[in-house]
Amino acid sequence: MRFPKIAKLDSLGCQLQRPLRLSNGIALLFLLRATDISAQTEIGPYASEADLGALIGQPAKVEGVFHRDAFNAPAVVITGRVFYLLENPPNSRRYSFSQVSSYATVTGTLYLYDGNIQYNELYDKIGRRYYFFSLGAAEIEFGDPLKNRGEANPVAPRGSN
């Protein structure tokens, strides 16, 4: 004769639930996928075409100097590269950017325009091939503004007369 299993009860008389157990493989797969989703590659100065080509369509981050008007479009510039901040596709909407150049960090999906698709006249002056981040999806953090001409540089000592 088999006796029915007796359920364990807590102090209130409710049946205790067994904790959910994940196998090691499932937990590892979950952790790898979670890090893959949030992973992004930082683009450094003098990045090669091969390095940038591998990042097209992938999350990327670039730190550089923001210019409101770099060849008729806003952009972040690092040594050797210009990364535009464009609408994809472009329209006549205006964004209010600071007049002065400043340090900036842009995080988003990196795109390449290779001249095969002509959006419209708005970006024709930029060139036939360029990298850009979409303004609608990128996160832009602005840092300290750069000094304008004529402003004193607090780091450089003044010479005595």
PDB file of C-alpha atoms in Angstrom:
ATOM      1  CA  MET A   1       0.000   0.000   0.000  1.00  0.00           C
ATOM      2  CA  ARG A   2       1.365   3.434  -1.009  1.00  0.00           C
ATOM      3  CA  PHE A   3       0.773   6.437   1.121  1.00  0.00           C
ATOM      4  CA  PRO A   4       0.080   9.764  -0.565  1.00  0.00           C
ATOM      5  CA  LYS A   5       2.852  12.321  -0.307  1.00  0.00           C
ATOM      6  CA  ILE A   6       2.261  14.844   2.406  1.00  0.00           C
ATOM      7  CA  ALA A   7       2.778  18.403   1.273  1.00  0.00           C
ATOM      8  CA  LYS A   8       5.018  20.588   3.387  1.00  0.00           C
ATOM      9  CA  LEU A   9       3.166  23.549   4.844  1.00  0.00           C
ATOM     10  CA  ASP A  10       4.488  26.849   6.092  1.00  0.00           C
ATOM     11  CA  SER A  11       3.419  28.524   9.346  1.00  0.00           C
ATOM     12  CA  LEU A  12       0.215  29.850   7.729  1.00  0.00           C
ATOM     13  CA  GLY A  13      -0.801  26.470   6.406  1.00  0.00           C
ATOM     14  CA  CYS A  14       0.054  27.239   2.773  1.00  0.00           C
ATOM     15  CA  GLN A  15       1.851  24.678   0.691  1.00  0.00           C
ATOM     16  CA  LEU A  16       5.545  25.500   0.194  1.00  0.00           C
ATOM     17  CA  GLN A  17       6.728  25.805  -3.368  1.00  0.00           C
ATOM     18  CA  ARG A  18       9.879  24.136  -4.512  1.00  0.00           C
ATOM     19  CA  PRO A  19      12.486  26.682  -5.652  1.00  0.00           C
ATOM     20  CA  LEU A  20      13.062  26.778  -9.382  1.00  0.00           C
ATOM     21  CA  ARG A  21      16.397  25.187 -10.226  1.00  0.00           C
ATOM     22  CA  LEU A  22      18.235  25.982 -13.400  1.00  0.00           C
ATOM     23  CA  SER A  23      20.845  23.698 -14.745  1.00  0.00           C
ATOM     24  CA  ASN A  24      24.351  25.106 -14.985  1.00  0.00           C
ATOM     25  CA  GLY A  25      24.184  25.126 -18.782  1.00  0.00           C
ATOM     26  CA  ILE A  26      20.967  27.140 -18.907  1.00  0.00           C
ATOM     27  CA  ALA A  27      22.248  29.657 -16.357  1.00  0.00           C
ATOM     28  CA  LEU A  28      25.506  30.088 -18.284  1.00  0.00           C
ATOM     29  CA  LEU A  29      23.630  30.537 -21.557  1.00  0.00           C
ATOM     30  CA  PHE A  30      21.405  33.177 -19.940  1.00  0.00           C
ATOM     31  CA  LEU A  31      24.416  35.095 -18.586  1.00  0.00           C
ATOM     32  CA  LEU A  32      26.223  34.989 -21.928  1.00  0.00           C
ATOM     33  CA  ARG A  33      23.155  36.271 -23.757  1.00  0.00           C
ATOM     34  CA  ALA A  34      22.603  39.042 -21.199  1.00  0.00           C
ATOM     35  CA  THR A  35      26.173  40.279 -21.618  1.00  0.00           C
ATOM     36  CA  ASP A  36      25.885  39.990 -25.395  1.00  0.00           C
ATOM     37  CA  ILE A  37      22.822  42.246 -25.440  1.00  0.00           C
ATOM     38  CA  SER A  38      24.484  45.005 -23.440  1.00  0.00           C
ATOM     39  CA  ALA A  39      27.910  44.615 -25.053  1.00  0.00           C
ATOM     40  CA  GLN A  40      29.183  47.400 -27.215  1.00  0.00           C
ATOM     41  CA  THR A  41      32.516  48.019 -28.816  1.00  0.00           C
ATOM     42  CA  GLU A  42      34.384  51.240 -28.212  1.00  0.00           C
ATOM     43  CA  ILE A  43      35.816  52.760 -31.375  1.00  0.00           C
ATOM     44  CA  GLY A  44      39.326  54.079 -30.884  1.00  0.00           C
ATOM     45  CA  PRO A  45      41.467  56.569 -32.803  1.00  0.00           C
ATOM     46  CA  TYR A  46      42.830  55.363 -36.136  1.00  0.00           C
ATOM     47  CA  ALA A  47      40.350  52.465 -36.328  1.00  0.00           C
ATOM     48  CA  SER A  48      40.908  50.541 -39.557  1.00  0.00           C
ATOM     49  CA  GLU A  49      38.303  50.006 -42.253  1.00  0.00           C
ATOM     50  CA  ALA A  50      38.272  46.307 -41.329  1.00  0.00           C
ATOM     51  CA  ASP A  51      37.588  47.120 -37.661  1.00  0.00           C
ATOM     52  CA  LEU A  52      34.788  49.519 -38.546  1.00  0.00           C
ATOM     53  CA  GLY A  53      33.376  47.154 -41.169  1.00  0.00           C
ATOM     54  CA  ALA A  54      32.955  44.483 -38.497  1.00  0.00           C
ATOM     55  CA  LEU A  55      30.952  46.952 -36.378  1.00  0.00           C
ATOM     56  CA  ILE A  56      28.409  48.015 -39.005  1.00  0.00           C
ATOM     57  CA  GLY A  57      24.947  47.283 -37.665  1.00  0.00           C
ATOM     58  CA  GLN A  58      26.353  46.552 -34.190  1.00  0.00           C
ATOM     59  CA  PRO A  59      26.209  48.553 -30.955  1.00  0.00           C
ATOM     60  CA  ALA A  60      29.245  50.836 -30.747  1.00  0.00           C
ATOM     61  CA  LYS A  61      30.554  53.713 -28.672  1.00  0.00           C
ATOM     62  CA  VAL A  62      32.785  56.594 -29.739  1.00  0.00           C
ATOM     63  CA  GLU A  63      34.299  59.349 -27.600  1.00  0.00           C
ATOM     64  CA  GLY A  64      35.537  62.442 -29.370  1.00  0.00           C
ATOM     65  CA  VAL A  65      34.888  66.100 -30.057  1.00  0.00           C
ATOM     66  CA  PHE A  66      31.383  67.144 -31.085  1.00  0.00           C
ATOM     67  CA  HIS A  67      31.093  69.679 -33.907  1.00  0.00           C
ATOM     68  CA  ARG A  68      27.715  71.177 -34.705  1.00  0.00           C
ATOM     69  CA  ASP A  69      28.596  71.694 -38.360  1.00  0.00           C
ATOM     70  CA  ALA A  70      31.169  69.290 -39.776  1.00  0.00           C
ATOM     71  CA  PHE A  71      30.659  69.395 -43.553  1.00  0.00           C
ATOM     72  CA  ASN A  72      27.022  70.529 -43.151  1.00  0.00           C
ATOM     73  CA  ALA A  73      26.038  67.975 -40.502  1.00  0.00           C
ATOM     74  CA  PRO A  74      26.598  67.394 -36.772  1.00  0.00           C
ATOM     75  CA  ALA A  75      29.399  64.929 -36.044  1.00  0.00           C
ATOM     76  CA  VAL A  76      31.723  63.485 -33.440  1.00  0.00           C
ATOM     77  CA  VAL A  77      35.345  63.553 -34.532  1.00  0.00           C
ATOM     78  CA  ILE A  78      38.223  61.457 -33.228  1.00  0.00           C
ATOM     79  CA  THR A  79      41.737  61.300 -34.610  1.00  0.00           C
ATOM     80  CA  GLY A  80      41.480  60.010 -38.134  1.00  0.00           C
ATOM     81  CA  ARG A  81      37.664  59.636 -38.338  1.00  0.00           C
ATOM     82  CA  VAL A  82      34.430  61.614 -38.561  1.00  0.00           C
ATOM     83  CA  PHE A  83      31.243  59.951 -37.286  1.00  0.00           C
ATOM     84  CA  TYR A  84      28.142  61.844 -38.339  1.00  0.00           C
ATOM     85  CA  LEU A  85      24.939  62.135 -36.318  1.00  0.00           C
ATOM     86  CA  LEU A  86      22.226  61.894 -38.939  1.00  0.00           C
ATOM     87  CA  GLU A  87      18.567  61.159 -39.286  1.00  0.00           C
ATOM     88  CA  ASN A  88      17.916  57.884 -41.004  1.00  0.00           C
ATOM     89  CA  PRO A  89      16.249  58.677 -43.398  1.00  0.00           C
ATOM     90  CA  PRO A  90      16.798  62.451 -43.287  1.00  0.00           C
ATOM     91  CA  ASN A  91      14.009  64.994 -43.110  1.00  0.00           C
ATOM     92  CA  SER A  92      13.724  68.694 -42.401  1.00  0.00           C
ATOM     93  CA  ARG A  93      13.500  68.341 -38.615  1.00  0.00           C
ATOM     94  CA  ARG A  94      15.926  70.609 -36.715  1.00  0.00           C
ATOM     95  CA  TYR A  95      17.845  69.647 -33.595  1.00  0.00           C
ATOM     96  CA  SER A  96      19.142  72.226 -31.148  1.00  0.00           C
ATOM     97  CA  PHE A  97      22.818  71.546 -30.583  1.00  0.00           C
ATOM     98  CA  SER A  98      25.230  73.751 -28.726  1.00  0.00           C
ATOM     99  CA  GLN A  99      27.045  76.376 -30.817  1.00  0.00           C
ATOM    100  CA  VAL A 100      30.409  75.551 -29.249  1.00  0.00           C
ATOM    101  CA  SER A 101      32.342  72.369 -29.793  1.00  0.00           C
ATOM    102  CA  SER A 102      32.633  70.084 -26.793  1.00  0.00           C
ATOM    103  CA  TYR A 103      33.716  66.629 -25.807  1.00  0.00           C
ATOM    104  CA  ALA A 104      31.002  64.042 -26.416  1.00  0.00           C
ATOM    105  CA  THR A 105      30.289  60.340 -26.129  1.00  0.00           C
ATOM    106  CA  VAL A 106      27.926  58.700 -28.617  1.00  0.00           C
ATOM    107  CA  THR A 107      26.489  55.223 -28.070  1.00  0.00           C
ATOM    108  CA  GLY A 108      24.335  53.546 -30.698  1.00  0.00           C
ATOM    109  CA  THR A 109      24.286  51.383 -33.790  1.00  0.00           C
ATOM    110  CA  LEU A 110      27.003  52.185 -36.323  1.00  0.00           C
ATOM    111  CA  TYR A 111      25.892  52.556 -39.954  1.00  0.00           C
ATOM    112  CA  LEU A 112      27.774  52.967 -43.226  1.00  0.00           C
ATOM    113  CA  TYR A 113      26.578  55.010 -46.192  1.00  0.00           C
ATOM    114  CA  ASP A 114      28.414  53.761 -49.264  1.00  0.00           C
ATOM    115  CA  GLY A 115      26.893  55.942 -51.975  1.00  0.00           C
ATOM    116  CA  ASN A 116      24.601  53.293 -53.441  1.00  0.00           C
ATOM    117  CA  ILE A 117      21.449  54.722 -51.926  1.00  0.00           C
ATOM    118  CA  GLN A 118      20.868  58.422 -52.352  1.00  0.00           C
ATOM    119  CA  TYR A 119      18.735  59.693 -49.461  1.00  0.00           C
ATOM    120  CA  ASN A 120      18.189  63.215 -50.756  1.00  0.00           C
ATOM    121  CA  GLU A 121      20.057  66.478 -51.343  1.00  0.00           C
ATOM    122  CA  LEU A 122      20.418  67.106 -47.608  1.00  0.00           C
ATOM    123  CA  TYR A 123      23.467  64.845 -47.229  1.00  0.00           C
ATOM    124  CA  ASP A 124      24.916  64.992 -50.748  1.00  0.00           C
ATOM    125  CA  LYS A 125      27.624  67.443 -49.683  1.00  0.00           C
ATOM    126  CA  ILE A 126      29.051  65.071 -47.061  1.00  0.00           C
ATOM    127  CA  GLY A 127      30.476  62.611 -49.548  1.00  0.00           C
ATOM    128  CA  ARG A 128      29.975  59.238 -51.150  1.00  0.00           C
ATOM    129  CA  ARG A 129      31.061  57.078 -48.185  1.00  0.00           C
ATOM    130  CA  TYR A 130      30.788  57.809 -44.473  1.00  0.00           C
ATOM    131  CA  TYR A 131      29.996  56.275 -41.093  1.00  0.00           C
ATOM    132  CA  PHE A 132      27.134  57.582 -38.998  1.00  0.00           C
ATOM    133  CA  PHE A 133      24.945  57.039 -35.964  1.00  0.00           C
ATOM    134  CA  SER A 134      21.181  57.553 -36.214  1.00  0.00           C
ATOM    135  CA  LEU A 135      20.026  60.573 -34.202  1.00  0.00           C
ATOM    136  CA  GLY A 136      16.754  58.858 -33.376  1.00  0.00           C
ATOM    137  CA  ALA A 137      18.384  55.912 -31.615  1.00  0.00           C
ATOM    138  CA  ALA A 138      21.777  57.138 -30.385  1.00  0.00           C
ATOM    139  CA  GLU A 139      22.533  58.310 -26.868  1.00  0.00           C
ATOM    140  CA  ILE A 140      24.678  61.449 -26.815  1.00  0.00           C
ATOM    141  CA  GLU A 141      26.405  62.698 -23.673  1.00  0.00           C
ATOM    142  CA  PHE A 142      28.022  66.105 -23.941  1.00  0.00           C
ATOM    143  CA  GLY A 143      31.067  66.966 -21.853  1.00  0.00           C
ATOM    144  CA  ASP A 144      33.016  70.142 -21.230  1.00  0.00           C
ATOM    145  CA  PRO A 145      33.050  72.725 -24.028  1.00  0.00           C
ATOM    146  CA  LEU A 146      36.308  73.440 -25.809  1.00  0.00           C
ATOM    147  CA  LYS A 147      37.892  76.858 -25.413  1.00  0.00           C
ATOM    148  CA  ASN A 148      37.187  79.463 -28.089  1.00  0.00           C
ATOM    149  CA  ARG A 149      39.869  81.657 -29.602  1.00  0.00           C
ATOM    150  CA  GLY A 150      40.785  84.526 -27.336  1.00  0.00           C
ATOM    151  CA  GLU A 151      39.768  82.741 -24.137  1.00  0.00           C
ATOM    152  CA  ALA A 152      42.462  82.237 -21.544  1.00  0.00           C
ATOM    153  CA  ASN A 153      43.708  78.700 -21.148  1.00  0.00           C
ATOM    154  CA  PRO A 154      43.866  78.025 -17.394  1.00  0.00           C
ATOM    155  CA  VAL A 155      46.417  75.234 -17.852  1.00  0.00           C
ATOM    156  CA  ALA A 156      49.085  77.232 -19.705  1.00  0.00           C
ATOM    157  CA  PRO A 157      51.112  79.611 -17.499  1.00  0.00           C
ATOM    158  CA  ARG A 158      51.234  83.249 -18.555  1.00  0.00           C
ATOM    159  CA  GLY A 159      54.623  84.708 -19.370  1.00  0.00           C
ATOM    160  CA  SER A 160      55.813  87.736 -17.379  1.00  0.00           C
ATOM    161  CA  ASN A 161      56.295  91.087 -19.153  1.00  0.00           C
TER     162      ASN A 161
END
